[in-house]
Tab-separated table of N, CA and C and ligand atoms in Angstrom:
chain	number	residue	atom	x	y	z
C	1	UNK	N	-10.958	9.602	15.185
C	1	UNK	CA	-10.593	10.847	14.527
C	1	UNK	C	-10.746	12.027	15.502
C	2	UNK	N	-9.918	13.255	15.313
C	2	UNK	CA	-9.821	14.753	16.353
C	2	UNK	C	-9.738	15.027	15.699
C	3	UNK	N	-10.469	16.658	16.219
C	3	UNK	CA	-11.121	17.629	15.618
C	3	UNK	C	-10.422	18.554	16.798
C	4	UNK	N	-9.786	19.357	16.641
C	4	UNK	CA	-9.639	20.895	17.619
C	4	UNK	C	-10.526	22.046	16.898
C	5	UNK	N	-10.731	22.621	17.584
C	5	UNK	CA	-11.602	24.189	17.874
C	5	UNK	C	-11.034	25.262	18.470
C	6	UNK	N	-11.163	26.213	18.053
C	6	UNK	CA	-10.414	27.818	18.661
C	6	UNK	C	-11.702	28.670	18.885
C	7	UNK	N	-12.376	29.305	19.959
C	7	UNK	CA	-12.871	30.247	20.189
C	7	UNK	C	-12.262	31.422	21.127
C	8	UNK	N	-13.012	32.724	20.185
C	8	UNK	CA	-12.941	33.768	20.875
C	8	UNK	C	-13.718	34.731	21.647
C	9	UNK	N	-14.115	35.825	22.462
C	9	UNK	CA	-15.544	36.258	22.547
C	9	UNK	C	-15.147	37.121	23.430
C	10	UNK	N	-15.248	38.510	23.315
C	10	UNK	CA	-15.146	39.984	23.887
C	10	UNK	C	-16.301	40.460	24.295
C	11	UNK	N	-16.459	40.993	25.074
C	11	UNK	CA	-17.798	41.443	25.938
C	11	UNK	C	-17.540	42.851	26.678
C	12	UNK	N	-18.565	44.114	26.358
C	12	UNK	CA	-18.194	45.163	26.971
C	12	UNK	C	-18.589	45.210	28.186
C	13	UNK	N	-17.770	45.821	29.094
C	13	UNK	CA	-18.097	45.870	30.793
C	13	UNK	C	-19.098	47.322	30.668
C	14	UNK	N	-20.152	47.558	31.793
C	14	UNK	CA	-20.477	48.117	32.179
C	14	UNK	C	-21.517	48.571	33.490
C	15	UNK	N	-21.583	49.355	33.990
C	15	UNK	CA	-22.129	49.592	35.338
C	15	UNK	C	-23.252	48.775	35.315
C	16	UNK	N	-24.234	48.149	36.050
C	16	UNK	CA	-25.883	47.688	36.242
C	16	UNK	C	-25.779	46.338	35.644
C	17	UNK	N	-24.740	45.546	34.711
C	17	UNK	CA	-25.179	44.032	34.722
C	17	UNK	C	-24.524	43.323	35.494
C	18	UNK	N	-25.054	42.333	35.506
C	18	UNK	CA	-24.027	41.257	36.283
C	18	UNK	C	-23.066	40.617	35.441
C	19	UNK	N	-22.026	40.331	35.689
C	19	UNK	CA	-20.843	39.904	35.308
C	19	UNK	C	-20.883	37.718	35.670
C	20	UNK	N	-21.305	37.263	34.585
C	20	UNK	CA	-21.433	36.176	34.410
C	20	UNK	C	-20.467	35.208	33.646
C	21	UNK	N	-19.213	33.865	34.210
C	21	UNK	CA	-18.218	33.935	33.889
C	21	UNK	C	-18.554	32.033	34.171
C	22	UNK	N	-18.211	31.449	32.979
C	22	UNK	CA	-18.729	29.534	32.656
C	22	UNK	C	-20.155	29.493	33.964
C	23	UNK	N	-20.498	30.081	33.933
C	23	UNK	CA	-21.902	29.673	34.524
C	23	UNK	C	-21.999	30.854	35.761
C	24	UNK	N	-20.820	30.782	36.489
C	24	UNK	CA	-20.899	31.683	37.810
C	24	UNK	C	-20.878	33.195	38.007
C	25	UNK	N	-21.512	33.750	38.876
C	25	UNK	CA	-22.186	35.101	39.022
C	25	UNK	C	-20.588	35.230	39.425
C	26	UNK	N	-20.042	36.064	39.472
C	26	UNK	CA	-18.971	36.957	39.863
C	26	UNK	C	-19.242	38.260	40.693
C	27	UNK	N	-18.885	38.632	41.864
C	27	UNK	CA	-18.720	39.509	42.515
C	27	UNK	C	-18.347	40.968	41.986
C	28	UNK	N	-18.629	41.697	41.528
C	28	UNK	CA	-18.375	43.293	40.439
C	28	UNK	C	-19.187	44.377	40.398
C	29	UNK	N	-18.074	45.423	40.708
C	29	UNK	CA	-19.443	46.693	40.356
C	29	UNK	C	-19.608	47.107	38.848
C	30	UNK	N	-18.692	46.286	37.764
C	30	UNK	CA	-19.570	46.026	36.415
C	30	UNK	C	-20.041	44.651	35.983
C	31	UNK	N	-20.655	44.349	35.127
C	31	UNK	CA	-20.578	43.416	34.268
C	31	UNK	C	-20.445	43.436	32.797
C	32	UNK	N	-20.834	42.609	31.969
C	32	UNK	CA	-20.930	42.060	30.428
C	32	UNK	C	-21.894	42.597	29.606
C	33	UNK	N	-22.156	43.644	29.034
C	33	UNK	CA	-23.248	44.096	28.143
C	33	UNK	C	-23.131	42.962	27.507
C	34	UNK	N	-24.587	42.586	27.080
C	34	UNK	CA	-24.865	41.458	25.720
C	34	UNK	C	-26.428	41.136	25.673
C	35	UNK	N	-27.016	40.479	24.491
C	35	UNK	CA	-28.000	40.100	24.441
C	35	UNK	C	-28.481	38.409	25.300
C	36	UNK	N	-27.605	38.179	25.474
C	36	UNK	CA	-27.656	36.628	26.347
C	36	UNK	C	-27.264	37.530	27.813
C	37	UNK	N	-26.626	35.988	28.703
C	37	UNK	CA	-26.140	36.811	29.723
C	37	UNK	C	-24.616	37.237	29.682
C	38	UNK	N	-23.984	37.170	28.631
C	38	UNK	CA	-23.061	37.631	28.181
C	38	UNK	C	-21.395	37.007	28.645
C	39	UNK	N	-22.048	35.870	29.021
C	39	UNK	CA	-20.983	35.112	29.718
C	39	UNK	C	-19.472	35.141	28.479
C	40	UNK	N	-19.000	35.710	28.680
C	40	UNK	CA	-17.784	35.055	27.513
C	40	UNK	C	-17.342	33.665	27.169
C	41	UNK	N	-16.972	33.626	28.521
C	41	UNK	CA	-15.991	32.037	28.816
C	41	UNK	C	-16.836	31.143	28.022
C	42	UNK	N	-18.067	31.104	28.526
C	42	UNK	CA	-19.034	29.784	27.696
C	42	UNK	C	-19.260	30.388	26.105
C	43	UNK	N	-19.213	31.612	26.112
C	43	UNK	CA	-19.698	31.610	24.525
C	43	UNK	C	-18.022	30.950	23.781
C	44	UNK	N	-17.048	31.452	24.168
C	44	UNK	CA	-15.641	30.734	23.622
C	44	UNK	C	-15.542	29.944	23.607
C	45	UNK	N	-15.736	28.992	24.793
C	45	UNK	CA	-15.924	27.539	24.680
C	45	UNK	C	-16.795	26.795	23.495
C	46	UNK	N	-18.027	27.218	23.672
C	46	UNK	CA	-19.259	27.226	22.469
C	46	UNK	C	-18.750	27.133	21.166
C	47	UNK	N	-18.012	28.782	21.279
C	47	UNK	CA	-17.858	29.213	19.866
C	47	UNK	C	-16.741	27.918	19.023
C	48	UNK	N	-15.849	27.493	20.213
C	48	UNK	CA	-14.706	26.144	19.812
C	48	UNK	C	-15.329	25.066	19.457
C	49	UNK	N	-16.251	25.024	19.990
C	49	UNK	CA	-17.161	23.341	19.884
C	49	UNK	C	-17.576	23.226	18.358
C	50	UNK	N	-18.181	24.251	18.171
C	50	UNK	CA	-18.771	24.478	16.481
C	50	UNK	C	-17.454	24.425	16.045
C	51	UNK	N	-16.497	25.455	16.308
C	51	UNK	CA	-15.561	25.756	14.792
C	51	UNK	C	-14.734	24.562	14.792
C	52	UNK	N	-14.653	23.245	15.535
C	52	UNK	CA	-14.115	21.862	15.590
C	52	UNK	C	-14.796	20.794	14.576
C	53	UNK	N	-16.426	21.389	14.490
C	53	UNK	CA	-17.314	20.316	13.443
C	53	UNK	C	-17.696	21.357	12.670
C	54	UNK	N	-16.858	22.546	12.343
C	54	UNK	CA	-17.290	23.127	11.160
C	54	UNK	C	-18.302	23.254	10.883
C	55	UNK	N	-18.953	24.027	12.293
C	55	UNK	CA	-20.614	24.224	12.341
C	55	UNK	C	-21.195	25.487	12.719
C	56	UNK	N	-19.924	26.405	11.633
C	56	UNK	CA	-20.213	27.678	12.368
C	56	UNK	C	-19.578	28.545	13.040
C	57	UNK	N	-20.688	29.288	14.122
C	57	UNK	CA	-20.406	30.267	15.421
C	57	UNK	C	-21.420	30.300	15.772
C	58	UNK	N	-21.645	31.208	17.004
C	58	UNK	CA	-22.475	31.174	18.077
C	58	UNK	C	-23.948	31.875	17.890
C	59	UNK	N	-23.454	33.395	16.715
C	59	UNK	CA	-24.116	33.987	16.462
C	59	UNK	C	-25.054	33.385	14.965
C	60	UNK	N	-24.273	32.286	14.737
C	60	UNK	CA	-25.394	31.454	13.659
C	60	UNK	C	-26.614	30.970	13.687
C	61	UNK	N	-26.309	29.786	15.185
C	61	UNK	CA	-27.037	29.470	15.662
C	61	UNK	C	-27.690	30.090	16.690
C	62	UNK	N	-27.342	31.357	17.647
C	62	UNK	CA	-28.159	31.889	18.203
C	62	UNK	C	-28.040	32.832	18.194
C	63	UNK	N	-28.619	33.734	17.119
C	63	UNK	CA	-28.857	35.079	16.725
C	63	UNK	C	-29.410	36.371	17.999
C	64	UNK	N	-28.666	37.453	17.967
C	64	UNK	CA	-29.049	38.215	18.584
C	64	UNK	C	-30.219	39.015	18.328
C	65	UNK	N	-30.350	39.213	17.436
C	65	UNK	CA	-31.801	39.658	16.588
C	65	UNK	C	-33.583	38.630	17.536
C	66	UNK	N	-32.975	37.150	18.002
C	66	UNK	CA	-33.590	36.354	18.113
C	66	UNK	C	-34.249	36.591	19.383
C	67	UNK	N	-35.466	37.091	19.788
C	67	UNK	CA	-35.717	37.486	21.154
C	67	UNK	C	-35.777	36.188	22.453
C	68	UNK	N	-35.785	35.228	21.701
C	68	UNK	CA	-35.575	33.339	22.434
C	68	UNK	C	-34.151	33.660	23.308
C	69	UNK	N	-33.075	34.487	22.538
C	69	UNK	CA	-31.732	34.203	23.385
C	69	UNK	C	-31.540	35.481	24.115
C	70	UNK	N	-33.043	35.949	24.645
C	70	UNK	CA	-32.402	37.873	25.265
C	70	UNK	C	-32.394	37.066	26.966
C	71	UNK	N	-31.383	37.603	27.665
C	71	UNK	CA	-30.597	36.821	28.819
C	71	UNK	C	-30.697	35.708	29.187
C	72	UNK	N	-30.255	34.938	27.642
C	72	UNK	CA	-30.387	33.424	27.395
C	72	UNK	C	-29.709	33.329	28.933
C	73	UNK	N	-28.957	31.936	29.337
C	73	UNK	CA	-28.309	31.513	29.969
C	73	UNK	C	-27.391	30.268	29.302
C	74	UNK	N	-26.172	30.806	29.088
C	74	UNK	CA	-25.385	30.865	28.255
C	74	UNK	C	-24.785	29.201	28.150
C	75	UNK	N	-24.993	28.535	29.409
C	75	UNK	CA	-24.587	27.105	29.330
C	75	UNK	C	-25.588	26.739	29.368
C	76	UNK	N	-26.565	27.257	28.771
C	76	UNK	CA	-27.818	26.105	28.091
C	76	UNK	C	-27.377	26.455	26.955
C	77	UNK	N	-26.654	26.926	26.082
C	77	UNK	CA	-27.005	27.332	24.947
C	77	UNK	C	-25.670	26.540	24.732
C	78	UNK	N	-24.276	26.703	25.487
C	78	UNK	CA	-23.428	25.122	25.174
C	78	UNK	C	-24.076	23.799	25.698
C	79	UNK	N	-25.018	23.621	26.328
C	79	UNK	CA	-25.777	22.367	26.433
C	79	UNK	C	-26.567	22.101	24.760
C	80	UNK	N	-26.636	23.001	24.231
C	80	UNK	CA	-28.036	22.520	23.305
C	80	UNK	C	-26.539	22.736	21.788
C	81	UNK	N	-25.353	22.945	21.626
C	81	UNK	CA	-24.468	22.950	21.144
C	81	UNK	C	-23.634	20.893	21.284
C	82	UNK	N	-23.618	20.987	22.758
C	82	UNK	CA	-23.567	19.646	23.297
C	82	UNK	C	-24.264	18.507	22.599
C	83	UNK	N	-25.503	18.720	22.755
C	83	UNK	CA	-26.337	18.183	22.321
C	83	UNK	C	-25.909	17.482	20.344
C	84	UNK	N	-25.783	18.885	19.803
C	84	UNK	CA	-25.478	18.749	18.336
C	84	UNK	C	-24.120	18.246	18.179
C	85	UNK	N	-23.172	18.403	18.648
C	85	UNK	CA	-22.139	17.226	19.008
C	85	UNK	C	-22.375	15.896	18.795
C	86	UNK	N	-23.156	15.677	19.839
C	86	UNK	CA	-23.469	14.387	19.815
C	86	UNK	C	-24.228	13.711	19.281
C	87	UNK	N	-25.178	14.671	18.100
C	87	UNK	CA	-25.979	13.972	16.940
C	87	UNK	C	-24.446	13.679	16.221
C	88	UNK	N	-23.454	14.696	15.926
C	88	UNK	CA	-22.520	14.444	14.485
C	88	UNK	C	-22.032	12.956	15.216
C	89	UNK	N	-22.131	12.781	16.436
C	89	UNK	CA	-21.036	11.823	16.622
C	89	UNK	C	-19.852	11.787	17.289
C	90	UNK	N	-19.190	13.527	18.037
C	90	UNK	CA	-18.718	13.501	18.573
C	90	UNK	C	-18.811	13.708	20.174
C	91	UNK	N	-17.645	13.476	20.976
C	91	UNK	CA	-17.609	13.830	22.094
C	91	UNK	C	-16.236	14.869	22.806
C	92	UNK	N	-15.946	15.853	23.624
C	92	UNK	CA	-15.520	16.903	23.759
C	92	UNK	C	-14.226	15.434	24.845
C	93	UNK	N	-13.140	16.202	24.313
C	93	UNK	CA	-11.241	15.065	25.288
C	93	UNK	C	-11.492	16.205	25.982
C	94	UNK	N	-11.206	17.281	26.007
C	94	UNK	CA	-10.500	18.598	26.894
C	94	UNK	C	-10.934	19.937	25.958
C	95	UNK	N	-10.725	20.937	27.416
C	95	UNK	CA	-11.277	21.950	27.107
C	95	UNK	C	-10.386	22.830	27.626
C	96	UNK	N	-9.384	24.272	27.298
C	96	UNK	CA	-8.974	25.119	27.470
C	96	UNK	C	-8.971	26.340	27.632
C	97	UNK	N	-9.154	27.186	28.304
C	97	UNK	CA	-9.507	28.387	28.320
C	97	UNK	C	-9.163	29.388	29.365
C	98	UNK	N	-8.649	30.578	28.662
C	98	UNK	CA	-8.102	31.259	29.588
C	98	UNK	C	-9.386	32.872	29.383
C	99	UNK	N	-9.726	33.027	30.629
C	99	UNK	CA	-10.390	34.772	30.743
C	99	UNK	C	-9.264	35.811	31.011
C	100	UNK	N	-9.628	37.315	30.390
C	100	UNK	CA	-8.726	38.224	30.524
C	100	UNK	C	-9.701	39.039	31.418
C	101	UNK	N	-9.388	39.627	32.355
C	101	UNK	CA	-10.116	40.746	33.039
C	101	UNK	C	-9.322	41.062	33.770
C	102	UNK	N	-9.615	42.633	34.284
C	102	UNK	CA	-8.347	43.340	35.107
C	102	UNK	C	-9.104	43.531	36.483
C	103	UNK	N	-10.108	43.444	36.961
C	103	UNK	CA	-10.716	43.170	37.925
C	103	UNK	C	-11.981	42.677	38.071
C	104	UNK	N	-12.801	42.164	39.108
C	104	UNK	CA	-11.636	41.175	40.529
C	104	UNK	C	-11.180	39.839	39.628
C	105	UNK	N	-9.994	39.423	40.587
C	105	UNK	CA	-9.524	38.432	40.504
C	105	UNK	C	-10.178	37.687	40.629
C	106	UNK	N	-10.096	36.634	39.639
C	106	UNK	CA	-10.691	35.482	39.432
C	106	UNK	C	-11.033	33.988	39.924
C	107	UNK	N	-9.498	34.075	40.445
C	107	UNK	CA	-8.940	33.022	41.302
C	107	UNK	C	-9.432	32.147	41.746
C	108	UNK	N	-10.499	33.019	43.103
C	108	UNK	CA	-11.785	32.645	44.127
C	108	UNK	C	-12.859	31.252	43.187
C	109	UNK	N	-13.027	31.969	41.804
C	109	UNK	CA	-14.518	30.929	40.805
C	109	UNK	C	-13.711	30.359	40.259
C	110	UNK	N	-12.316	30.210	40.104
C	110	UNK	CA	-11.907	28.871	38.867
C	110	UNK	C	-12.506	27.822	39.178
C	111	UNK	N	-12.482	27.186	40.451
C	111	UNK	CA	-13.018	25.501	40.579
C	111	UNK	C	-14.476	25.947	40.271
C	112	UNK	N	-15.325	26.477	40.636
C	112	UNK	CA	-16.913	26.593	40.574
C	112	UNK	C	-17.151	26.762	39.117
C	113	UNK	N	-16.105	27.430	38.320
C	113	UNK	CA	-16.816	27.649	36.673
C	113	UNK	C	-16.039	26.282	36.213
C	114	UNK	N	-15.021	25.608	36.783
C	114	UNK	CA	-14.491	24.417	35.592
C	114	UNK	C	-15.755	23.503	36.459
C	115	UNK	N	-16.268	23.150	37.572
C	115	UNK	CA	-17.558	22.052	38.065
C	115	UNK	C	-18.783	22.214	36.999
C	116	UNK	N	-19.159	23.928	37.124
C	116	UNK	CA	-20.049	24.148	36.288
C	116	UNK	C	-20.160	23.372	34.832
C	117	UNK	N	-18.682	23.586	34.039
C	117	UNK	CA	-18.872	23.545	32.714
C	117	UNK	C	-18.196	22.011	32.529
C	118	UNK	N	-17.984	21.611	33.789
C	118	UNK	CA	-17.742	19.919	33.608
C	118	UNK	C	-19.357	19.186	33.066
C	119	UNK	N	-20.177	19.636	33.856
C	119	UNK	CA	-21.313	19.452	33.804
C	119	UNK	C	-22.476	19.220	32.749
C	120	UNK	N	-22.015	20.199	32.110
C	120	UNK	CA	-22.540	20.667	30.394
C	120	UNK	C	-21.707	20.138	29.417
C	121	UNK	N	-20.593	19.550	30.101
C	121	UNK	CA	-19.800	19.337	28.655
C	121	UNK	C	-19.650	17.382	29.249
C	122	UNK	N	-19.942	17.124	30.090
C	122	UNK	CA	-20.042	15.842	30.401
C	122	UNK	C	-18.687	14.663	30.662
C	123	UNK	N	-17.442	15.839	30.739
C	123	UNK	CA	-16.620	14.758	31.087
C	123	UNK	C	-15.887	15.487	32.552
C	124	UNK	N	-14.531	14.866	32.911
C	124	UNK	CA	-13.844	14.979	33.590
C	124	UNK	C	-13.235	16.194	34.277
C	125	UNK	N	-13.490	16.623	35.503
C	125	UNK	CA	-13.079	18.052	35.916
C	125	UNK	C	-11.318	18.382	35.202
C	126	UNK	N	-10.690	16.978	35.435
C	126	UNK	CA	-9.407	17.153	34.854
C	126	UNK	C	-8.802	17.710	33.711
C	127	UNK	N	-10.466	17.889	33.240
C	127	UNK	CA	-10.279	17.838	31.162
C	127	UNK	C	-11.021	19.248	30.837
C	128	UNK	N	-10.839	20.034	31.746
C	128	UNK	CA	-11.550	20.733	31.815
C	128	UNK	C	-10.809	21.960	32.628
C	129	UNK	N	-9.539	22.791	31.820
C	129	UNK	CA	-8.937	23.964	32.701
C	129	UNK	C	-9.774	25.662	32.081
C	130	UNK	N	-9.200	26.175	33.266
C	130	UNK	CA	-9.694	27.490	33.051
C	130	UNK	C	-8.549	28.155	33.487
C	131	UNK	N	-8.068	29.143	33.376
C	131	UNK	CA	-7.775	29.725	33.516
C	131	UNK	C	-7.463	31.636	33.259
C	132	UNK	N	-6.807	32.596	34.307
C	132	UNK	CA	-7.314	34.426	34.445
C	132	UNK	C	-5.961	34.976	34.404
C	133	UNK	N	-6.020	35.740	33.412
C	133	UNK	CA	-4.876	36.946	33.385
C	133	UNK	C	-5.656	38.097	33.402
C	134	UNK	N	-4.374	39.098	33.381
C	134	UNK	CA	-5.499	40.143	33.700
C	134	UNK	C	-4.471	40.967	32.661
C	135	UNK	N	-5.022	42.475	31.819
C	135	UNK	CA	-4.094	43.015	30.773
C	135	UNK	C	-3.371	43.788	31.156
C	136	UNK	N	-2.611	43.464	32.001
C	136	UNK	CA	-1.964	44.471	32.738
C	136	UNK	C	-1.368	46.009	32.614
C	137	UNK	N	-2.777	46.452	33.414
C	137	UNK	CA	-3.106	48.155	32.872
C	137	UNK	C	-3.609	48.406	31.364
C	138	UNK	N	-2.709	47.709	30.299
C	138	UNK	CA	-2.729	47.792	29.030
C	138	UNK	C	-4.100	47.072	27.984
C	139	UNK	N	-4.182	47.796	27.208
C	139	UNK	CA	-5.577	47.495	25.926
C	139	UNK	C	-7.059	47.630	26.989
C	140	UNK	N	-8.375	47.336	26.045
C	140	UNK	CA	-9.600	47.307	26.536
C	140	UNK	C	-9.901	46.371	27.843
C	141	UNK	N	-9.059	45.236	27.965
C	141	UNK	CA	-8.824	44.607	29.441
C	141	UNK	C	-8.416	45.444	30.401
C	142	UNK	N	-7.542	45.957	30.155
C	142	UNK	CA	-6.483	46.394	31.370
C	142	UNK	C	-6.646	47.937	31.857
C	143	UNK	N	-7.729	48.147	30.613
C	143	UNK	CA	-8.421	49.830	30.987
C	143	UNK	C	-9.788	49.345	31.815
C	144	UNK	N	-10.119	47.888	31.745
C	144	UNK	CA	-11.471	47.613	32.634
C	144	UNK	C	-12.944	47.576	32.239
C	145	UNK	N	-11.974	47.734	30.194
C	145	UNK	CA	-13.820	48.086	29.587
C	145	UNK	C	-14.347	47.005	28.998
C	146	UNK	N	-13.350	46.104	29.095
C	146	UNK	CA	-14.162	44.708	28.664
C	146	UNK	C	-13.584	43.363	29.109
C	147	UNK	N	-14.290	42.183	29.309
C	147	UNK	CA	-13.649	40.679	29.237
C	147	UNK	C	-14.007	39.730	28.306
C	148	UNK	N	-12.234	39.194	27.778
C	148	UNK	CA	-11.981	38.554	26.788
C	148	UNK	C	-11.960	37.221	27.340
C	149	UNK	N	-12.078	35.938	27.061
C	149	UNK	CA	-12.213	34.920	26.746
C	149	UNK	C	-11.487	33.998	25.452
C	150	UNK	N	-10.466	32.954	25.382
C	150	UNK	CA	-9.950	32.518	24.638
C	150	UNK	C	-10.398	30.745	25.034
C	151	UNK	N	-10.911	29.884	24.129
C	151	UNK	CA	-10.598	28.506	24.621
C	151	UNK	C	-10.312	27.868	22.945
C	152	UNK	N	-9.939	26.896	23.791
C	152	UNK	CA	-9.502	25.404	22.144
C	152	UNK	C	-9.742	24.509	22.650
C	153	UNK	N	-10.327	23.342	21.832
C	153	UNK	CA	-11.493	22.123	22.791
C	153	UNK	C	-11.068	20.870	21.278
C	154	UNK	N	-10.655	20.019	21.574
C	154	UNK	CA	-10.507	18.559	21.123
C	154	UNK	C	-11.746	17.959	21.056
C	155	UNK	N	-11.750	17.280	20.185
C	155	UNK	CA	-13.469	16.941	19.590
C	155	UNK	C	-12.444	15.065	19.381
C	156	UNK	N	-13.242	14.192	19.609
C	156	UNK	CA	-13.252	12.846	19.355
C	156	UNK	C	-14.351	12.446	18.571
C	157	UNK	N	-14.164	12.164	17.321
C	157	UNK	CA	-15.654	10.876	16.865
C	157	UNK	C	-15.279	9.358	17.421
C	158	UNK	N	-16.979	9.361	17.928
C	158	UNK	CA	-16.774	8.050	19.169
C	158	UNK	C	-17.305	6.782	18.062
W	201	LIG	MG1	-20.437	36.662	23.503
């Protein structure tokens, strides 16, 4: 049996954080306001994994209120998501995901964030794309004040 998942996850940019993107530090003179480290990419991914076993969102299970997740590190928190997967019984075919940001280009970390999140999610680099647009000039992307994150992730009961 398959299960697909849709996540989403917006993050405001600003001066003094680091900009943290499926696991990897990114080069920026902003980053991601958030109570974790504000990674998008992994919270979308995350957020897909649950909404595939109808287990939620991100902020269910890890509440911002919760001082345990203040600059969690965000692919432990799809590791311990992983984890609950694999009590229901399933396991993750492929994973999709595209980041929006209007600067820097992304290009440089695609292979280092799809190795990263091969890792945590336990299968195949192949099964595992990422991909960066940028909003060109246009909306809260393309003005530079935030990065969006979109993925959809196939769930198998094994
Ligand atoms: Mg988030």
């Amino acid at each position: 049996m398959f299960r697909v998942g849709i996540g989403q996850d917006t993050h405001r940019l600003a001066q003094g954080r680091p900009l943290v993107l499926g696991g990897v530090l990114i080069e920026s003179e902003r980053g991601a306001e958030g109570h974790s480290d504000a990674d998008a990419l992994s919270h979308a991914i995350t957020d897909a994994i649950l909404g595939a076993m109808c287990e939620g969102d991100l902020g269910l299970h890890f509440p911002d209120r919760d001082p345990r997740w203040k600059d969690a590190d965000s692919l432990q928190l799809l590791g311990r998501v992983m984890w609950l997967a694999g009590e229901r019984g399933y396991r993750v075919v492929n994973v999709d995901a595209t980041v929006m940001l209007e600067e820097p280009r992304l290009r440089p970390y695609i292979q280092q964030m799809r190795e990263k999140l091969t890792g945590v999610l336990g299968i195949e680099i192949d099964c595992v794309s990422v991909k960066a647009k940028t909003g060109e000039g246009l909306d809260a992307v393309g003005e530079r004040l935030a990065v969006v994150a979109q993925a959809v992730v196939l769930l198998e009961r094994m």
